[in-house]
Coordinates of C-alpha atoms and ligand atoms in Angstrom, one line a residue:
X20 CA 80.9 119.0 96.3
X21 CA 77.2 118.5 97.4
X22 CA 75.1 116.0 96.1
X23 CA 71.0 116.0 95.4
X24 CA 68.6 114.2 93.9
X25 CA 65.2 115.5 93.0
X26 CA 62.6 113.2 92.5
X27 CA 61.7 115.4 88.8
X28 CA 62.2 115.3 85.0
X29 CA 65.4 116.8 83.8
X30 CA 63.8 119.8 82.3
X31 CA 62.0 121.0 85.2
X32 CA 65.2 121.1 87.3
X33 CA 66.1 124.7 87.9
X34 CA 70.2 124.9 88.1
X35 CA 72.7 127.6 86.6
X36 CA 74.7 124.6 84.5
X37 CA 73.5 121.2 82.8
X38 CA 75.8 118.1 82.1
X39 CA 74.5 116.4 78.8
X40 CA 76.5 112.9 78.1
X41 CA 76.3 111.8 74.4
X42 CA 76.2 108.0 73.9
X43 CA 77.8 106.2 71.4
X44 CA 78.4 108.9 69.3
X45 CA 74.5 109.3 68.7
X46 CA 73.1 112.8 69.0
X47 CA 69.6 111.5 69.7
X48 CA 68.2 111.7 73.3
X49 CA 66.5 113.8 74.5
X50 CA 68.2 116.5 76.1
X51 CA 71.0 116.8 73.8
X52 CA 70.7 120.4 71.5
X53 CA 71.2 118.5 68.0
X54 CA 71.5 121.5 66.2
X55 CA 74.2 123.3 68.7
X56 CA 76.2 120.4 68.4
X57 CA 76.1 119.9 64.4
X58 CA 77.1 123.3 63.6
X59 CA 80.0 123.0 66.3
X60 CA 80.7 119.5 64.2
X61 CA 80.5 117.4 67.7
X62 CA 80.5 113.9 67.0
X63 CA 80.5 112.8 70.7
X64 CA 83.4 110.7 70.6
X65 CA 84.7 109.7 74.1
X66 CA 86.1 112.2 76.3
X67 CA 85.3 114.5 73.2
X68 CA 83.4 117.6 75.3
X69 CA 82.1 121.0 74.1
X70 CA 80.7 124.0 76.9
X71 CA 77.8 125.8 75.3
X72 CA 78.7 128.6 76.9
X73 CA 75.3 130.4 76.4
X74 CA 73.5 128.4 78.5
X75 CA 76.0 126.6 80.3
X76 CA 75.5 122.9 78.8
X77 CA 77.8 120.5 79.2
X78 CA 78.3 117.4 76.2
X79 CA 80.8 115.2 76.7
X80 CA 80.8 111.9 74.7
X81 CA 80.9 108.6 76.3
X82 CA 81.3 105.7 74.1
X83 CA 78.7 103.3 76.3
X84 CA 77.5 103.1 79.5
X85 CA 80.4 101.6 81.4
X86 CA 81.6 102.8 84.6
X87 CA 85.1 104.1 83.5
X88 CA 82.9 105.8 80.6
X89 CA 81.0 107.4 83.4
X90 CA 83.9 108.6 85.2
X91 CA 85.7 109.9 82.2
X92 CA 83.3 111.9 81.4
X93 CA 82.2 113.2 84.8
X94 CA 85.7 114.4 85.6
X95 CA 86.1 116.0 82.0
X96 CA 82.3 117.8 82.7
X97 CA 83.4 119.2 85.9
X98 CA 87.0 120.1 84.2
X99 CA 84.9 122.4 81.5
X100 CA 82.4 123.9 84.6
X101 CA 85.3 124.9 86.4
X102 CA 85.9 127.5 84.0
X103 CA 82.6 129.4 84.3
X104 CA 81.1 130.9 87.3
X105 CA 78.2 127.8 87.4
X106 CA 77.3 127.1 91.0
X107 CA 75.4 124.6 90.7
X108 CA 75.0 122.1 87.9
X109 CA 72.0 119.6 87.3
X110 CA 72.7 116.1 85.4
X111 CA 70.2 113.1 84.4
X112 CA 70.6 109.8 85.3
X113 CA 72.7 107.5 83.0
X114 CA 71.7 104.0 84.2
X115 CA 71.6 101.1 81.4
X116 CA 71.9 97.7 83.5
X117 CA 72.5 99.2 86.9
X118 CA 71.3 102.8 88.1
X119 CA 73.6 102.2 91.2
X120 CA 76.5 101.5 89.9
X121 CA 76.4 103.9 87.2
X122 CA 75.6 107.0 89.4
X123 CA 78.4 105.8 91.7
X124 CA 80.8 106.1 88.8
X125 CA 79.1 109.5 87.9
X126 CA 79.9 110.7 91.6
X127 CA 83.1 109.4 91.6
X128 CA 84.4 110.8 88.2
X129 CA 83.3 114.6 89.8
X130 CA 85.2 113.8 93.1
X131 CA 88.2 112.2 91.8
X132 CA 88.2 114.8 88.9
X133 CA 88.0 118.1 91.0
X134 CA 90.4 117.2 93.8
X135 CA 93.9 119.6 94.2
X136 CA 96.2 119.7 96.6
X137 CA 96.9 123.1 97.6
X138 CA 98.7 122.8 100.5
X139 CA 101.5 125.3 99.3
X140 CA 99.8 127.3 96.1
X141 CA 96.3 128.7 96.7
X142 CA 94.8 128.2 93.7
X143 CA 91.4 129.7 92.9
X144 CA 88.1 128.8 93.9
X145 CA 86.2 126.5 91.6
X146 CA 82.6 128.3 92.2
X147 CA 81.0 125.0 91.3
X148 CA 79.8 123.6 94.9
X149 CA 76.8 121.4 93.9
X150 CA 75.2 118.5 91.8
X151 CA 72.0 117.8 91.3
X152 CA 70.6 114.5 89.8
X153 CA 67.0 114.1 88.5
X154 CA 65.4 111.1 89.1
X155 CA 65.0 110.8 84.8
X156 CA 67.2 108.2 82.8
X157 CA 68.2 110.1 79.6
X158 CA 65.8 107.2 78.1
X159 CA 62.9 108.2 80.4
X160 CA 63.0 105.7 83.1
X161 CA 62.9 106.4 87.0
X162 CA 64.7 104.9 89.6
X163 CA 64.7 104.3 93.4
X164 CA 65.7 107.4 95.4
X165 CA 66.6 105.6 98.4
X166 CA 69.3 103.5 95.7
X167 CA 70.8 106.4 94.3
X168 CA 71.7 107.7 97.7
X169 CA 73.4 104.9 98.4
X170 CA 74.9 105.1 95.4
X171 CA 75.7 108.7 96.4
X172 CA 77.0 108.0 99.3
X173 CA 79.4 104.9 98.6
X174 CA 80.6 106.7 95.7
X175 CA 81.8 109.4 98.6
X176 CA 83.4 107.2 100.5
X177 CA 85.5 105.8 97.6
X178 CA 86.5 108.7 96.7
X179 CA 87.5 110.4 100.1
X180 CA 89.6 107.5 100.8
X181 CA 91.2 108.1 97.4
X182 CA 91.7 111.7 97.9
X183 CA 92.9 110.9 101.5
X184 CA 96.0 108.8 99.7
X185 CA 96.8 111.5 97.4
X186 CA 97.0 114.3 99.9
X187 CA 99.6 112.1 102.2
X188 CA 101.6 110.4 99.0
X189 CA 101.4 115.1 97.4
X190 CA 102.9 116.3 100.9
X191 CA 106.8 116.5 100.5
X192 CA 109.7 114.3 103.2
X193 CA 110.3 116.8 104.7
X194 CA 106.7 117.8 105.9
X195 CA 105.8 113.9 105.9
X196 CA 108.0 112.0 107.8
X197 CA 107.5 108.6 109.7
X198 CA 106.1 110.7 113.1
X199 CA 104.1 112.1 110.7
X200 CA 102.6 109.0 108.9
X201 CA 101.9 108.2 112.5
X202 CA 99.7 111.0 113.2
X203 CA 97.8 110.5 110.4
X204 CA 96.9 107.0 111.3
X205 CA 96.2 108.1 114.7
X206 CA 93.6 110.5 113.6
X207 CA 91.9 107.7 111.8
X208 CA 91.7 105.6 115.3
X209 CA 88.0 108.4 115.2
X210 CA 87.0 105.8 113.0
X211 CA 84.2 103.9 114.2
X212 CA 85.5 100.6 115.6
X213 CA 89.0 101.3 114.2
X214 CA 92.0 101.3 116.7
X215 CA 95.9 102.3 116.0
X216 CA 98.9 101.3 117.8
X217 CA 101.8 103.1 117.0
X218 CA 105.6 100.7 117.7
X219 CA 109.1 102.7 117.8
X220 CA 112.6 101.9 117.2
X221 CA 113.2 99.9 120.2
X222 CA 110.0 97.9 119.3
X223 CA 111.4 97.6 116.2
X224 CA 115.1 96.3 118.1
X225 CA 113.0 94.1 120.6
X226 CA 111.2 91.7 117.6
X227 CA 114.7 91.4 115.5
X228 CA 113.7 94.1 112.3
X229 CA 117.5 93.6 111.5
X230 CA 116.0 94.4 107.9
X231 CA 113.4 97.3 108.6
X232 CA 116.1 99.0 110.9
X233 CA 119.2 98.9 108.4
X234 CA 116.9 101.2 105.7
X235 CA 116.4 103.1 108.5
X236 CA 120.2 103.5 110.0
X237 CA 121.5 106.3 107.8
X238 CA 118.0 108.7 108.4
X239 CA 118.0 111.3 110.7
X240 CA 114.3 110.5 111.6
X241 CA 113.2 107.7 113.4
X242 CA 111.1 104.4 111.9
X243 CA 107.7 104.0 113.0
X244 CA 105.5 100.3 112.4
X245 CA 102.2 101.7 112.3
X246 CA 99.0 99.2 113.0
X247 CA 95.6 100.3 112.6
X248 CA 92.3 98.0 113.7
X249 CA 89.3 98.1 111.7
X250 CA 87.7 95.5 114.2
X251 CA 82.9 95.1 113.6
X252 CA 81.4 92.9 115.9
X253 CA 80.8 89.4 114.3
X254 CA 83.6 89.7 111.3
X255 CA 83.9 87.5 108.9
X256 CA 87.5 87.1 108.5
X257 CA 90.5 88.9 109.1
X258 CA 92.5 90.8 106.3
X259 CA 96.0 91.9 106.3
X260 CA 97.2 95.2 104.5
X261 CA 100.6 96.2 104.3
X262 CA 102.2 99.4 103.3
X263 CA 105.6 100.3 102.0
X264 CA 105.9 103.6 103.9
X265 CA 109.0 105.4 102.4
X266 CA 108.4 109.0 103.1
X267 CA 111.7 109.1 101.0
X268 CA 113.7 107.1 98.6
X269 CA 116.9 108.6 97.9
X270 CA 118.6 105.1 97.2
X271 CA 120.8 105.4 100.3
X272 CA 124.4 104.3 99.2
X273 CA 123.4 102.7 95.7
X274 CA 121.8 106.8 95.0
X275 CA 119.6 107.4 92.6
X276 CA 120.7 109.7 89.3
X277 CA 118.9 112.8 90.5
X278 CA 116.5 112.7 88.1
X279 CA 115.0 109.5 89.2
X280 CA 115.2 110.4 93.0
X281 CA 112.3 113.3 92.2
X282 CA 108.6 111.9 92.7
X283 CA 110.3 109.7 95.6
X284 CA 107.9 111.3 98.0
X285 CA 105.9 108.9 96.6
X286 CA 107.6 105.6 98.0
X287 CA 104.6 105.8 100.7
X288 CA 102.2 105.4 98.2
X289 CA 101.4 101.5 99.9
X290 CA 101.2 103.3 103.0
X291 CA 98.7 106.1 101.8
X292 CA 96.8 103.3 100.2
X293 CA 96.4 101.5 103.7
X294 CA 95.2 104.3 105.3
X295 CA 93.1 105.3 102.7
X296 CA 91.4 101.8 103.0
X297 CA 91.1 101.3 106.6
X298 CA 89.1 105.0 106.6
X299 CA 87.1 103.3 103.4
X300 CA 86.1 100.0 105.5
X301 CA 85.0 101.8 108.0
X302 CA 83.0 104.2 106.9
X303 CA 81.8 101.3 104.5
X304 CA 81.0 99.3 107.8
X305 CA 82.1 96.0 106.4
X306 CA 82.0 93.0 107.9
X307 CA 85.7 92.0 108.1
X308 CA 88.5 92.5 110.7
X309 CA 90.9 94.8 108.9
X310 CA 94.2 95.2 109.8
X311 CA 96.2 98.1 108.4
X312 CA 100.1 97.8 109.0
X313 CA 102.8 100.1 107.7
X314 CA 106.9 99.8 108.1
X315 CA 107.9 104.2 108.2
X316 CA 110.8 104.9 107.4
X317 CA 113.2 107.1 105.0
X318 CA 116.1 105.3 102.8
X319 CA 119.3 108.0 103.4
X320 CA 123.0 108.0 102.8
X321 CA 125.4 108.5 106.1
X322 CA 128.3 107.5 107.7
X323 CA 126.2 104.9 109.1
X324 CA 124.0 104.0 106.0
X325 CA 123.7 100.1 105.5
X326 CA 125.9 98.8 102.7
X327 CA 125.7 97.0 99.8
X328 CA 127.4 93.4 101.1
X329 CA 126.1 93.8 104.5
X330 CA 124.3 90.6 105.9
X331 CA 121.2 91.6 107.6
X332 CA 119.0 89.4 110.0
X333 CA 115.1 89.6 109.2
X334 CA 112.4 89.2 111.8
X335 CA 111.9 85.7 110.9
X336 CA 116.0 85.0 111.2
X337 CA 116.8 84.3 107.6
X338 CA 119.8 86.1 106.6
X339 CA 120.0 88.5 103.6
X340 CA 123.0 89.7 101.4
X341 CA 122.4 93.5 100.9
X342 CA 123.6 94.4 97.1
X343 CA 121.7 97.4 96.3
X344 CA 120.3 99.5 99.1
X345 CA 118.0 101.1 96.5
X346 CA 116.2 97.7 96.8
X347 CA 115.4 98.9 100.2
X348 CA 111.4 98.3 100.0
X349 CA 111.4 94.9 99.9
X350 CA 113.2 95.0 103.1
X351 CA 111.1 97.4 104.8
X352 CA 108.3 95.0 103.8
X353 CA 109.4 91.6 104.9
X354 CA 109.6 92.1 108.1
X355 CA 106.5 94.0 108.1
X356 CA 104.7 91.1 106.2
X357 CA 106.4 88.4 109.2
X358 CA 105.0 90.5 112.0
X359 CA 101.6 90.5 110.0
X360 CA 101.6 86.6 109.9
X361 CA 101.3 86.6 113.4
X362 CA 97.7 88.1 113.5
X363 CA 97.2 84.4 111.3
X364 CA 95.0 86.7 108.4
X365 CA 92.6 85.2 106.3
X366 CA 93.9 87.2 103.5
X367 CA 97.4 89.0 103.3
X368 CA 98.0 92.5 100.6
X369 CA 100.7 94.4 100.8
X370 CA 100.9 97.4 98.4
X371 CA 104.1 98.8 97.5
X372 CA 105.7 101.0 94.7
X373 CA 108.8 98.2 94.6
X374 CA 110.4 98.1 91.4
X375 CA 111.1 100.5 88.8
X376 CA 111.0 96.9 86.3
X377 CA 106.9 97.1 86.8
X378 CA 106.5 101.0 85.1
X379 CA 108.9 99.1 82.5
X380 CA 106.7 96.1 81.7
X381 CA 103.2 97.7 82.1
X382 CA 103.5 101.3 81.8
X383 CA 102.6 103.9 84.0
X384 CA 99.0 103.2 84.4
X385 CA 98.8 99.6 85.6
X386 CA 99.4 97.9 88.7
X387 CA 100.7 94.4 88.6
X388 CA 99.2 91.7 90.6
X389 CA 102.2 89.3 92.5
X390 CA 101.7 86.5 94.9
X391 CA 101.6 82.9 95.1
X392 CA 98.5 81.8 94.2
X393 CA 97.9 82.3 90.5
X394 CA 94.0 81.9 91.3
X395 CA 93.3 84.4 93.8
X396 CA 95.5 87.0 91.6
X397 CA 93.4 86.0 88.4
X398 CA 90.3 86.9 91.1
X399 CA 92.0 89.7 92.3
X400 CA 92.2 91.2 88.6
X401 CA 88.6 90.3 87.8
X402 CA 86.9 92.1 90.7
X403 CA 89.8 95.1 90.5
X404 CA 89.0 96.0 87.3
X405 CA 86.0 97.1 87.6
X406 CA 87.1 99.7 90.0
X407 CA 88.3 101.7 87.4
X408 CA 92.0 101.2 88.5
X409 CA 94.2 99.6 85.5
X410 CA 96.1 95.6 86.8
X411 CA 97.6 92.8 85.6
X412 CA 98.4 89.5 87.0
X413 CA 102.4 88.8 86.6
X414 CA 103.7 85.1 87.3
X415 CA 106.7 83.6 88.1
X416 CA 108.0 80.4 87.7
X417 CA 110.9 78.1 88.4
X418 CA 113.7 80.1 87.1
X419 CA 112.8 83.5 88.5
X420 CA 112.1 81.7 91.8
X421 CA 116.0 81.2 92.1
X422 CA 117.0 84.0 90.7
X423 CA 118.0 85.8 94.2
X424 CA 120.1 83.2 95.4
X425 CA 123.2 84.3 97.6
X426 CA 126.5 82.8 97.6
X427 CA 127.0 84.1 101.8
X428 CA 123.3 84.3 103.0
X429 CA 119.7 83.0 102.3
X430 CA 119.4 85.1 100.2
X431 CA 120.2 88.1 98.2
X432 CA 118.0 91.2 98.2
X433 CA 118.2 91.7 94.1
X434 CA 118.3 88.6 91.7
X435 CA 120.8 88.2 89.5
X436 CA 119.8 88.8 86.4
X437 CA 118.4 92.5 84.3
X438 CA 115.0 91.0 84.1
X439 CA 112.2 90.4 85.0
X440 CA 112.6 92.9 88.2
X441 CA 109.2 93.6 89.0
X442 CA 108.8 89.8 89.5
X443 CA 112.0 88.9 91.3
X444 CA 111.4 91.7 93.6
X445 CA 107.6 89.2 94.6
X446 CA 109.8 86.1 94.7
X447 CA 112.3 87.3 97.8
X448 CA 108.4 88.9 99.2
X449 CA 107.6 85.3 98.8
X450 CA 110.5 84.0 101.0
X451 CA 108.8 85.7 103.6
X452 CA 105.8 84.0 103.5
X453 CA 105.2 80.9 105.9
X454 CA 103.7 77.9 104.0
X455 CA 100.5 78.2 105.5
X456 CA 99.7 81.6 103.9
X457 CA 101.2 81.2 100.5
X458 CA 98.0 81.0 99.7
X459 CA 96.5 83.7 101.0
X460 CA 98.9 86.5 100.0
X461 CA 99.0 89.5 97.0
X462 CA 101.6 91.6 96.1
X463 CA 100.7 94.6 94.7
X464 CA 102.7 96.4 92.5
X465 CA 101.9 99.9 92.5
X466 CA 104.9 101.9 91.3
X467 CA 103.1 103.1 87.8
X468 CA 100.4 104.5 88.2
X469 CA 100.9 106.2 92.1
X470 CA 102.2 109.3 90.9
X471 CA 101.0 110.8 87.7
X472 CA 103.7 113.1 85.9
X473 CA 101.4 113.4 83.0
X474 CA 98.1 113.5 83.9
X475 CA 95.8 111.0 82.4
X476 CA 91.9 110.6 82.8
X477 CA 90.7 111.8 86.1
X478 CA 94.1 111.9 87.4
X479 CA 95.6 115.1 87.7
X480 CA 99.4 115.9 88.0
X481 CA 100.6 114.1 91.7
X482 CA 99.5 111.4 93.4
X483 CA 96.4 109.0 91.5
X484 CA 95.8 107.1 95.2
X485 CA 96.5 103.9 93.1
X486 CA 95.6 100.6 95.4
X487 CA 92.4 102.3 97.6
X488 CA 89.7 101.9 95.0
X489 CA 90.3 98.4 94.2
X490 CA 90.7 96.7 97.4
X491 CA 87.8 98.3 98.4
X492 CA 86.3 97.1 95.5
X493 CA 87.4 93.8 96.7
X494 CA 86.2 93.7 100.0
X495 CA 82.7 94.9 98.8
X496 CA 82.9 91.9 96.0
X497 CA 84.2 89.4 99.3
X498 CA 81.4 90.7 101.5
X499 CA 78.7 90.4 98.8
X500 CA 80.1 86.6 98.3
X501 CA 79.4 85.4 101.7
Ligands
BES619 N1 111.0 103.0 95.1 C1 111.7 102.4 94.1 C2 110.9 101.9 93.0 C3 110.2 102.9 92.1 C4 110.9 103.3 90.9 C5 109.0 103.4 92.4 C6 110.2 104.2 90.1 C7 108.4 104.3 91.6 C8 109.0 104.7 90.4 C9 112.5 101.1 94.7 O1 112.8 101.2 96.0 C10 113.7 100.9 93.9 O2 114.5 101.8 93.8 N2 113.8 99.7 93.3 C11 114.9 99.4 92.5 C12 115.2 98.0 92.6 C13 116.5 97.5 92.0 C14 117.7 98.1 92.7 C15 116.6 96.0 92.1 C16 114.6 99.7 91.0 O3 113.4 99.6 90.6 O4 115.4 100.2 90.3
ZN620 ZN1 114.7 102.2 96.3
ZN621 ZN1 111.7 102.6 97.2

């Protein structure tokens, strides 16, 4: 979609389609047609939206002015234009407190909203190709043009990075493999200042990834630990993402039921998210060193799968007691997360949909926020909120902490007891972690909300991109800090 602003009053903007938001279930600005709407018995609830087909007005009701409001309602607008031959659609400015942020939210609404992946069904042509804002408030004020572009323009990059993670999480294993997820990265290396090194098996063999290999043994495809460089002159500090890249869960020997094994395409959904967010730093220019790194890899069944009560060697030599090989992510990571400790971040993510236990606990629309440090998670969830993507701190404590003990190794790769999976699962993370960066590390949960069976607000049916938006969001918020 194209996006203008014309420095001119709503009215006087000539387009074929208008976008009208109602607020607060009042029908009094301005622009709204109060009679249209009575006799259709509108009330402008939220989401609540009406095409006057006539002349191609859009109402949608927003309940206030905030941001997940905005992109609500944007999304459901361009979900209504999508049915008529509109191709272009004008829109006023919405902007309260903060005409940036609020046009941003517009933007990313339409963009989020109106993204399909059609990689293997053509569908048809939306004929809807541009927005145009006018530089009116619905409440009559102006605003800075030069800030709205910005607005514009962030909002884009937000949103592409998004749309990036959902197009590699949609693609099925057996057009996305690890050589794949490689290539993808590599095309990012474009990227101003950003960099990708790409490590095989035997790098894998050469650093001891005795846990990272043994998902891999039963696969017909080869592993891949991908690391991209997001590297500005004069950065700040250096952050550490990690991905869970599992272009395909199938359990291994512990197999999934087959109805929980479809949607497993999606066990790269960290990974997406890390490429999604080294492409959204860049184009974003911040003034960190990012580091994007992701352990490839499918989780298969063969006469040479790993077992459960195999002992496996991690990169940092402690010794884990296999009893599930459907816990197979948390393996994949740990060594991922030691080789990451070496770069000596500032600030360590990984993103992973690990556990099964999290959609239980929060449902399918929340992330949870792990770690170690109770205060940077409580941070974490102030700042990721406001992205517009759904989290929730989880803590552990004493009990869970020893709940993965192992009678043969260091420890076992499940915990021994039915609950409380989605937290166990960042306890043996938290093994893994040297002293020094306790501190400094997140684990995000992302296993709800990456793929959307049902769709739900913008999101359509596939992959949401869950994990982009808000560390983005949490760079910016970092940057702005300094
Ligand atoms: N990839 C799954 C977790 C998952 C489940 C993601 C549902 C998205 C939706 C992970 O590898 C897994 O299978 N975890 C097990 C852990 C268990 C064996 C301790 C689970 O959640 O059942
Ligand atoms: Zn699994
Ligand atoms: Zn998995």
């Amino acid at each position: 979609m194209k996006y203008k602003i014309e420095n001119k009053s709503f009215a006087s903007i000539k387009a074929e389609a208008s976008v009208i938001f109602v607020i607060g279930e009042k029908l009094s600005h301005k622009w709204i047609d109060k009679n249209a709407l009575k006799n259709l018995n509108f009330k402008g609830k939220s989401e609540e939206a009406v095409l006057l087909s006539d002349k191609l007005e859009v109402y949608v009701g927003i309940a206030s002015l905030e941001h997940e409001e905005l992109r609500l309602a944007s999304a459901k607008a361009y979900s209504l234009l999508k049915s008529t031959k509109a191709k272009s659609a004008k829109i006023g400015l919405y902007t309260g407190l903060d005409a940036h942020a609020n046009t941003k939210a517009i933007v990313e609404g339409f963009e989020l909203g109106s993204y399909e992946f059609t990689r293997y069904k053509k569908s048809e042509k939306a004929s809807l190709k541009s927005i145009i804002f006018a530089n009116e408030s619905y409440d009559g004020k102006k605003s800075n043009t030069k800030e709205l572009q910005s607005a514009i323009d962030t909002a884009l990059i937000y949103a592409s990075a998004t749309n990036l993670a959902k197009e590699v999480i949609n693609t099925p294993p057996q057009d996305f493999t690890p050589l794949e997820m490689a290539k993808e990265a590599k095309k990012l290396a474009k990227l101003e200042n950003v960099t990708c090194e790409v490590h095989d098996e035997k790098f894998l063999e050469k650093e001891g990834m005795g846990a990272f290999l043994a998902v891999n043994r039963a696969s017909a495809l080869p592993p891949r630990l991908i690391h991209l460089t997001y590297k500005p002159k004069n950065a700040k500090k250096r952050i550490i993402f990690v991905g869970k890249g599992l272009t395909y869960d199938s359990g291994g020997l512990s197999l999934k039921p087959s109805t929980s094994m479809v949607t497993m395409k999606a066990d790269k959904s960290g990974a997406a998210a890390v490429l999604g967010i080294i492409k959204g730093v860049s184009e974003l220019k911040l003034p960190f060193e990012v580091h994007g790194i992701i352990g490839a890899t499918e989780n298969m069944i063969g006469g040479d799968a790993y077992k459960p009560d195999d002992v496996l060697t991690a990169r940092n030599k402690k010794t884990i007691e296999v009893h599930n090989t459907d816990a197979e992510g948390r393996l994949v990571l740990c060594d991922c997360l030691d080789y990451a400790q070496d770069f000596k971040p500032d600030l360590l993510i990984d993103m992973a949909t690990l556990t099964g236990a999290c959609v239980v606990a929060l449902g399918e629309y929340t992330s949870g926020i792990l770690g170690t440090n109770e205060k940077l998670q409580n941070d974490f969830f102030q700042v990721s909120k406001q992205s517009g993507e759904l989290t929730t701190p989880l803590y552990s404590n004493r009990y869970l902490d020893k709940a993965l003990k192992s009678e043969i190794a260091d420890i076992c790769n499940i915990s021994n007891t039915r609950y409380g999976g989605s937290i166990t699962a960042g306890v043996f993370l938290s093994n893994f972690i040297r002293k020094e960066y306790k501190d400094k590390w997140l684990h995000l949960d992302i296993a709800g909300p990456a793929f959307v069976q049902k769709p739900w607000g913008y999101n359509q049916f596939g992959a949401s991109g869950a994990g982009v938006r808000m560390n983005i969001a949490y760079l910016q918020h970092l940057a702005k800090a300094k």
